[in-house]
Coordinates of C-alpha atoms (C1' of nucleotides) in Angstrom, one line a residue:
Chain I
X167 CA -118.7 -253.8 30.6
X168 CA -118.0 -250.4 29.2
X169 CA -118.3 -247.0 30.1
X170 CA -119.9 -246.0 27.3
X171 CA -122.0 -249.2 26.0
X172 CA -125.3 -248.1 24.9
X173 CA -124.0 -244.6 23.0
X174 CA -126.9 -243.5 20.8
X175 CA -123.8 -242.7 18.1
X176 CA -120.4 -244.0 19.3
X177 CA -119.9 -241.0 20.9
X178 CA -120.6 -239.2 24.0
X179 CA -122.8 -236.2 24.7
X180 CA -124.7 -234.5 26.9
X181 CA -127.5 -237.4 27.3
X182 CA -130.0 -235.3 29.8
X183 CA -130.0 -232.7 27.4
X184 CA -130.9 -234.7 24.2
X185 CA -133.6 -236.5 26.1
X186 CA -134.7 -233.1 27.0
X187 CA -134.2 -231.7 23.3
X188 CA -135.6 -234.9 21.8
X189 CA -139.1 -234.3 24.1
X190 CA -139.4 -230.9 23.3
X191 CA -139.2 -231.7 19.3
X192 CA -141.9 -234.6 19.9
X193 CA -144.3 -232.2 22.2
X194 CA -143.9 -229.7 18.9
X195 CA -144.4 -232.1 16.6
X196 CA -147.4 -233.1 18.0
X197 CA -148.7 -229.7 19.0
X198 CA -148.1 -228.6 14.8
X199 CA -149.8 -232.2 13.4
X200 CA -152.5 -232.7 15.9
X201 CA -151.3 -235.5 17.7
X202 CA -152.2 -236.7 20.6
X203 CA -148.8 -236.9 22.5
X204 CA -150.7 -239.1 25.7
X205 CA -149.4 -239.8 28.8
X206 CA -148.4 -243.4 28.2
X207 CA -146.8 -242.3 24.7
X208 CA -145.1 -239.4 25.5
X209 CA -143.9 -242.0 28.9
X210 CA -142.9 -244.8 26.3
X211 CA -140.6 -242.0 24.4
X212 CA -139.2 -241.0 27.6
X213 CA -138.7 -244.5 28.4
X214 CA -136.7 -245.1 24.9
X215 CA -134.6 -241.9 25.3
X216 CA -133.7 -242.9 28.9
X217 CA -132.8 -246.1 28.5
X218 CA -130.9 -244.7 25.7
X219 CA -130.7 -248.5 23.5
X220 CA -133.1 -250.1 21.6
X221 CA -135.7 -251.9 23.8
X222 CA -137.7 -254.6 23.5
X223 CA -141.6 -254.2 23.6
X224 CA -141.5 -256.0 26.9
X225 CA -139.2 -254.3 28.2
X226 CA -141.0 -250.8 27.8
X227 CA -144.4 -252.7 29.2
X228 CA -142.3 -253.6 32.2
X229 CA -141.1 -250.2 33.0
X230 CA -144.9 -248.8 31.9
X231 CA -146.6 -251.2 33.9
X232 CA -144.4 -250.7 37.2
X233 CA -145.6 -246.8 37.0
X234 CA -149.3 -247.7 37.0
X235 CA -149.6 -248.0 33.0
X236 CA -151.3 -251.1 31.9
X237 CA -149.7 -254.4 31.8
X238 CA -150.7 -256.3 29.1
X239 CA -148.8 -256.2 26.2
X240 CA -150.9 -254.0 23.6
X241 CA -150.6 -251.1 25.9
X242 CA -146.7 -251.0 24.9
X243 CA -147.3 -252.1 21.5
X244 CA -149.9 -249.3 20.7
X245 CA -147.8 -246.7 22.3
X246 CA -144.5 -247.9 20.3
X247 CA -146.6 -248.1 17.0
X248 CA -147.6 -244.8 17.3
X249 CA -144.3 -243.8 18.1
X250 CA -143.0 -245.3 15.2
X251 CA -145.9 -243.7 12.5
X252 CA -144.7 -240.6 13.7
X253 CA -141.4 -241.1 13.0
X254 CA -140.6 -240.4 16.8
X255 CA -139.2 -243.7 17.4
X256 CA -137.8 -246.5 14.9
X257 CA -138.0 -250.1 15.2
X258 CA -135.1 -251.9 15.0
X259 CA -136.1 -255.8 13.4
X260 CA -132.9 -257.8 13.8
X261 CA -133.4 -257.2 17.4
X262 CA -137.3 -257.0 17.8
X263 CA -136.6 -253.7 19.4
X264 CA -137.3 -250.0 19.7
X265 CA -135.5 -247.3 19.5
X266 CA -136.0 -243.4 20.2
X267 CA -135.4 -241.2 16.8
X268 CA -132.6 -238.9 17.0
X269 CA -133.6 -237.1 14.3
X270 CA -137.7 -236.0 14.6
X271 CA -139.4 -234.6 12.0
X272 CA -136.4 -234.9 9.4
X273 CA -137.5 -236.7 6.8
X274 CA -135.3 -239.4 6.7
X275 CA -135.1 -243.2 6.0
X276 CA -131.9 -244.1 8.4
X277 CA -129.3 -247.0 8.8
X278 CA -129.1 -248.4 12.4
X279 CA -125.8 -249.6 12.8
X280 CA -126.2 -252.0 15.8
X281 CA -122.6 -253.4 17.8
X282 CA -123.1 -256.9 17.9
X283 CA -120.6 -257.3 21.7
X284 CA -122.4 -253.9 23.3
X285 CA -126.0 -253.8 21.4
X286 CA -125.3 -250.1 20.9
X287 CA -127.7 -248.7 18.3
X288 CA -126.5 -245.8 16.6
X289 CA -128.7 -244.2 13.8
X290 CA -126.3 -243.3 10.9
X291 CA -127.1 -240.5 8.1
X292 CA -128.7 -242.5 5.5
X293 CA -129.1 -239.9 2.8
X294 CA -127.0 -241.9 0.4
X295 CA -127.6 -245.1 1.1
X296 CA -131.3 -244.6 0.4
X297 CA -130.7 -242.9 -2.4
X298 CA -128.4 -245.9 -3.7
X299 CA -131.8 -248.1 -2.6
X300 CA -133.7 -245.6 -5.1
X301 CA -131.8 -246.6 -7.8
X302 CA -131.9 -250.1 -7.3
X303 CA -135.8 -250.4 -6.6
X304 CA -136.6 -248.0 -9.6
X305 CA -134.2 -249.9 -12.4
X306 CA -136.7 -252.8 -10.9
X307 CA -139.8 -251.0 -11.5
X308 CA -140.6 -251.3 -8.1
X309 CA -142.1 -247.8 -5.7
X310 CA -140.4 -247.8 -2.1
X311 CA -142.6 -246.6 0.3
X312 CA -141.0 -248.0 3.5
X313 CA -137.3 -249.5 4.2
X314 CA -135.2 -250.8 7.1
X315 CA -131.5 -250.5 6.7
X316 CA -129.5 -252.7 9.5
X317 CA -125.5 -253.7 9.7
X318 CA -124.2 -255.9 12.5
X319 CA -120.9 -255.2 13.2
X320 CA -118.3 -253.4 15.7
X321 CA -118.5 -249.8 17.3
X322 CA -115.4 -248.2 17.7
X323 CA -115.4 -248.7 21.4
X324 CA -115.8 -252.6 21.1
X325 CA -113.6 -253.2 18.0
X326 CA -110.6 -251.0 20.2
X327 CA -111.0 -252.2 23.5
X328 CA -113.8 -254.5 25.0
X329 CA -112.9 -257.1 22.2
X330 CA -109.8 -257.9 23.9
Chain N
X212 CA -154.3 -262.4 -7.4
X213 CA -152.5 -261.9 -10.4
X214 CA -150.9 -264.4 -12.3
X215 CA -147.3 -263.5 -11.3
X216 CA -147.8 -262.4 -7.9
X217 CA -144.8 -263.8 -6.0
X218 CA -142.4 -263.8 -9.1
X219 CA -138.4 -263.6 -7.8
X220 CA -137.7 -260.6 -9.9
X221 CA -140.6 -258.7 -11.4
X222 CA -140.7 -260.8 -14.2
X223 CA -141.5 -263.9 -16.2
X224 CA -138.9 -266.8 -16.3
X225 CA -138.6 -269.7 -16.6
X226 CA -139.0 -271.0 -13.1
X227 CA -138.2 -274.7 -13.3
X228 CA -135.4 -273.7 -14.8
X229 CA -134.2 -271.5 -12.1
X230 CA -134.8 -273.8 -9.5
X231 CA -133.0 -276.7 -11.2
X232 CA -130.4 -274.3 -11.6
X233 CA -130.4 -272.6 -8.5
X234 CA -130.1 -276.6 -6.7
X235 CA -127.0 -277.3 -8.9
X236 CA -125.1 -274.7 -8.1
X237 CA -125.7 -275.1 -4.4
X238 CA -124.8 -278.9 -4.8
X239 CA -121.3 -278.1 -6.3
X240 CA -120.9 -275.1 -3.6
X241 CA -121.2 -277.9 -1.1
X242 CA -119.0 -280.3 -3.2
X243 CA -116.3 -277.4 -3.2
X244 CA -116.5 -276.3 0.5
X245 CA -117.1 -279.8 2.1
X246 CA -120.1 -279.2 3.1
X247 CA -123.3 -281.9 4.0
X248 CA -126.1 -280.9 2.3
X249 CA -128.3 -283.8 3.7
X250 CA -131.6 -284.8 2.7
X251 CA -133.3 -282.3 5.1
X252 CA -131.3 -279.2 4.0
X253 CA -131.0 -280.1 0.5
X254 CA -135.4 -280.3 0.3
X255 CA -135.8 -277.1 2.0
X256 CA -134.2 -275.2 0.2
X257 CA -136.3 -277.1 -2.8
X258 CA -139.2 -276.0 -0.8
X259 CA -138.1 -272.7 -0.9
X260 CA -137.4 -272.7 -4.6
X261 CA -140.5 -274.0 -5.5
X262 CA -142.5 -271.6 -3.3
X263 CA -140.9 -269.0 -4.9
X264 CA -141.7 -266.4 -2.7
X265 CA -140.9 -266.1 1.0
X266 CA -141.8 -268.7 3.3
X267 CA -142.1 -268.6 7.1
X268 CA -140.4 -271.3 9.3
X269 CA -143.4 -272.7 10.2
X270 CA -145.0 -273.0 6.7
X271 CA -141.6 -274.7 6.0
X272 CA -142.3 -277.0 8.6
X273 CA -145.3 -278.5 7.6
X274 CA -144.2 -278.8 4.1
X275 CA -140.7 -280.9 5.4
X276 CA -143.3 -282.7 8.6
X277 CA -145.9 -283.7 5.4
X278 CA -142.9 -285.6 3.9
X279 CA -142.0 -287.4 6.6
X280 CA -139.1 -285.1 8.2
X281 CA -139.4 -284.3 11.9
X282 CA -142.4 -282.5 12.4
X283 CA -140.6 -279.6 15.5
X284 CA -139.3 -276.4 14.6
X285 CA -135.9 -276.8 15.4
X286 CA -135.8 -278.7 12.2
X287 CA -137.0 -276.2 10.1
X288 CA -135.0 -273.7 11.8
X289 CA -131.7 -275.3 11.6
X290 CA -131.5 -276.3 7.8
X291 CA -133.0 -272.8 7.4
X292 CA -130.2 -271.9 8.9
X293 CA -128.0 -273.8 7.8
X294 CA -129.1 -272.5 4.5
X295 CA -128.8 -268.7 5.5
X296 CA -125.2 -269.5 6.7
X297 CA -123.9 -270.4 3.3
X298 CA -125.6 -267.8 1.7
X299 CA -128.0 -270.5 -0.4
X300 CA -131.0 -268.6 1.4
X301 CA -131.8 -265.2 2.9
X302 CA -134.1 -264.2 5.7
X303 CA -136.6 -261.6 5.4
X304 CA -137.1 -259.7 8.9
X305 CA -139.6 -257.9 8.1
X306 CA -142.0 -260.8 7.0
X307 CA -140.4 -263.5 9.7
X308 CA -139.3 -265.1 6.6
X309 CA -136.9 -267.3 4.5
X310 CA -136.3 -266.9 0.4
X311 CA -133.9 -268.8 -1.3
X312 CA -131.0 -267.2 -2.6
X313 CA -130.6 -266.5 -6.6
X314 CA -127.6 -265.7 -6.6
X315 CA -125.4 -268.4 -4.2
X316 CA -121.8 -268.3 -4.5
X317 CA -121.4 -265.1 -5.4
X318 CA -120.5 -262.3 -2.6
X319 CA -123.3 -260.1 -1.9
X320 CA -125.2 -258.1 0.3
X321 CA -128.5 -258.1 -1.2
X322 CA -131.4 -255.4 -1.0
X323 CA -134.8 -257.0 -1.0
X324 CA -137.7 -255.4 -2.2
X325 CA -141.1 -256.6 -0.3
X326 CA -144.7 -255.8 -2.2
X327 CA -147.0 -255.3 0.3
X328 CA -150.0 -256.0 -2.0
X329 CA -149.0 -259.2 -3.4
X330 CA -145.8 -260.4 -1.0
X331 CA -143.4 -260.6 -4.0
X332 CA -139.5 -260.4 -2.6
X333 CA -137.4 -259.7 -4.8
X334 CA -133.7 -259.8 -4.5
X335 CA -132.4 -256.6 -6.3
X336 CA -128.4 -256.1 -7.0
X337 CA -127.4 -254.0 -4.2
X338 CA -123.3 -253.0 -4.6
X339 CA -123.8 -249.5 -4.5
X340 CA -126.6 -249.3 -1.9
X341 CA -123.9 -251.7 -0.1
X342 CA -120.6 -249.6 -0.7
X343 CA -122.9 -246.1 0.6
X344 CA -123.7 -248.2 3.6
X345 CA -120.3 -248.6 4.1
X346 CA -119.3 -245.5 4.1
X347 CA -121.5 -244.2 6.3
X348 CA -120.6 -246.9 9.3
X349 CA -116.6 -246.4 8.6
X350 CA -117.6 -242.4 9.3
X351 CA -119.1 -243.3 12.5
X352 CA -115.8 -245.6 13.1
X353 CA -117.9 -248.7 12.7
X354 CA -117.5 -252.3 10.9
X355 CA -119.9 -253.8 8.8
X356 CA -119.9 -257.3 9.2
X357 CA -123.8 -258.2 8.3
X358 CA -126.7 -256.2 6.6
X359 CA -130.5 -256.2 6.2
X360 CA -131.4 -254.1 3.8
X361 CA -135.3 -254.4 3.3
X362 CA -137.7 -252.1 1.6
X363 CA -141.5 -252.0 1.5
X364 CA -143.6 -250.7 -1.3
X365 CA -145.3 -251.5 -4.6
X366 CA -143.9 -253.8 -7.4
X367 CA -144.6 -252.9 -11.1
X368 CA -147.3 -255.6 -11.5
X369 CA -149.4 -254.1 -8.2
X370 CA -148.6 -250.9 -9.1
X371 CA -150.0 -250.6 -12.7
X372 CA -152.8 -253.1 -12.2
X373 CA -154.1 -254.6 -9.1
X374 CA -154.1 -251.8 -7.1
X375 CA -156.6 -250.5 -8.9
Chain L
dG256 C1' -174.0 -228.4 30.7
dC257 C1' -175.1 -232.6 28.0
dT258 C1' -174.7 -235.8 24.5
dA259 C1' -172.7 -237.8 20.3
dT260 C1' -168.6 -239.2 18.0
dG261 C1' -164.2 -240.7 17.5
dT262 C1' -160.1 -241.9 19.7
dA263 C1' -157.3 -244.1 23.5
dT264 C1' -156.7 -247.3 27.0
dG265 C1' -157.2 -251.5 29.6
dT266 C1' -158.0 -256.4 29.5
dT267 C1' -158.6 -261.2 28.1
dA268 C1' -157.2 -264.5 25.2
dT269 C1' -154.6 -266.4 21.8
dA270 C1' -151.5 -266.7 17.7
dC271 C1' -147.1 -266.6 16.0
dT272 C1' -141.9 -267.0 16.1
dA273 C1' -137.8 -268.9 18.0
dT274 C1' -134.5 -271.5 21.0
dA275 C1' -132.6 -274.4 24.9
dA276 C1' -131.5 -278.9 26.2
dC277 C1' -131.2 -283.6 25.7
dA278 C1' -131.4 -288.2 23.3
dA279 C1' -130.5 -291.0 19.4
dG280 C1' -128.7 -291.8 15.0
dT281 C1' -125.0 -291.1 11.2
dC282 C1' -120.6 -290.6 9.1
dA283 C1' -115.7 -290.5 8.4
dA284 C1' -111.0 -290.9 10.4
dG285 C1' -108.0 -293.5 12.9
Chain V
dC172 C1' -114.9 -301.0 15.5
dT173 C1' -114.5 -297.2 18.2
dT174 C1' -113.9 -292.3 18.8
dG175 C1' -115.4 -287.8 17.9
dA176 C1' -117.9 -284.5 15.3
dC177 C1' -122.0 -283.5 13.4
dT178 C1' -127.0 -284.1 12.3
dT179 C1' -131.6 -285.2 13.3
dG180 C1' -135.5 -285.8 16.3
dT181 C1' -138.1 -284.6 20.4
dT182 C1' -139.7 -282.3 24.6
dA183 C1' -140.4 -278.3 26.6
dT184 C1' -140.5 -273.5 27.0
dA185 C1' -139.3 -268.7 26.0
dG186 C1' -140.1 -264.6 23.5
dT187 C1' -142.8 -261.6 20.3
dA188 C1' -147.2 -259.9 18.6
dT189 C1' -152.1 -259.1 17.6
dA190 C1' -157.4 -259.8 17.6
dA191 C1' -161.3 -258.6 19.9
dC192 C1' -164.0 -256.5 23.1
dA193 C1' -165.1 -253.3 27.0
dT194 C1' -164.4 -249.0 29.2
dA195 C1' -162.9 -244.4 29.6
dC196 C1' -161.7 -240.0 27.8
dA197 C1' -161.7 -235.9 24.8
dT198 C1' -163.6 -232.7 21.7
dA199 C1' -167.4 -230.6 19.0
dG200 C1' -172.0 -229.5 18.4
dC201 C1' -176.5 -228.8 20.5

DNA sequence: GCTATGTATGTTATACTATAACAAGTCAAG
DNA sequence: CTTGACTTGTTATAGTATAACATACATAGC
């Protein structure tokens, strides 16, 4: 095991502070849209930005529950749904996971780039890519309204070091 | 439903054609690269062919179980697999699904294009969204060695008419 | 304040997706 | 004809997700 495993990019930083700065960017966002940034949502994003990886549903519910949350599955679900809507927090399908956005309130369609020895998730700058998906889809005929963008692969840290 | 709801590309074709087509060239990829593509393997990805749109495991099941082939998931699931690992299928994340592959043999990273109205995937030629990809993970220091690429939205047929 | 309305949460139950582990059969090489 | 690798079948279970309903909470209007 790593030091620096879980890295939200392959990279460290000042994680108490982005936690901090990514909260404070979710209670404005919800403040300026009208949302209603609950207790058990605004506890699931902390719960994604602490645990600083992609989690599964479960795993959220587990850490919800032991806090006095609900303990049946929808109570995670719901809270990670609406998470995700407001592009607060991402879901990451090749692991049936969650993630914390990094980037709130950008527009943006990302690429997780997910390390396939350490399960780091780090959220890349998509711009391009989804402009290359653009292309393609349009030549089809075909309107994207949604897209997921995954690579398995090798962080830096893993491809140097932990692989050997 | 349309006539062509679950049409490969957004188009007509001939789809026996493609099929038969699609069946011959994975026979002589396995000729070439010694591998067994038994009775088992070889009819699901027939199945998948003739469905012609994306196809859970489970729906694969019953359609292998109703010919006499074990009727468990492990034996959908490993000559889906199977299929998947010599690039004669894909698998859809977002719809928990399989789709044959229409272009076996040659090297790609495809970018699938999901109608949400009418479930169409289509396969769409993805080099470029593939190469920006690519360039955004060796930024970040990372190697590609898989992708997902999936988008959601409207294809021309739901678009124009049955959304209305 | 009090009630009506919409939204959120909690809970029960169940559906859907996927894999581990082992037994039995098949095939080709020696 | 036996070994060894691989494939298939089966049992059992793990993991992921949602439908449906009941309760509680918030806000706006009276």
């Amino acid at each position: 095991m790593q030091d620096a495993p879980n890295s939200r990019a392959f990279a460290r930083h000042d994680h108490a502070h982005c936690a901090g700065d990514m909260m404070a960017r979710a209670e404005a966002l919800s403040r300026d849209k009208g949302l209603r940034l609950t207790p058990v949502r605004r506890r699931t994003l902390e719960i994604l930005l602490e645990a600083h990886r992609a989690l599964g549903a479960y795993d959220v519910l587990d850490r919800l529950s032991a806090e006095g949350y609900g303990n049946q599955p929808p109570v995670a679900y719901r809270a990670l749904e609406f998470l995700v809507e407001q592009g607060l927090a991402h879901r990451i399908r090749r692991l049936n996971a969650f993630t914390a956005c990094m980037h709130p309130g950008e527009a943006h369609a990302p690429a997780f780039l997910i390390c396939r020895l350490c399960d780091a998730v780090a959220e890349a700058p998509a711009a391009a890519v989804r402009a290359a998906l653009d292309k393609a889809a349009s030549d089809l005929g075909f309107v994207i309204e949604r897209s997921n963008i995954e690579a398995l692969g090798l962080c830096p840290a893993c491809r140097t070091g932990a692989a050997a």
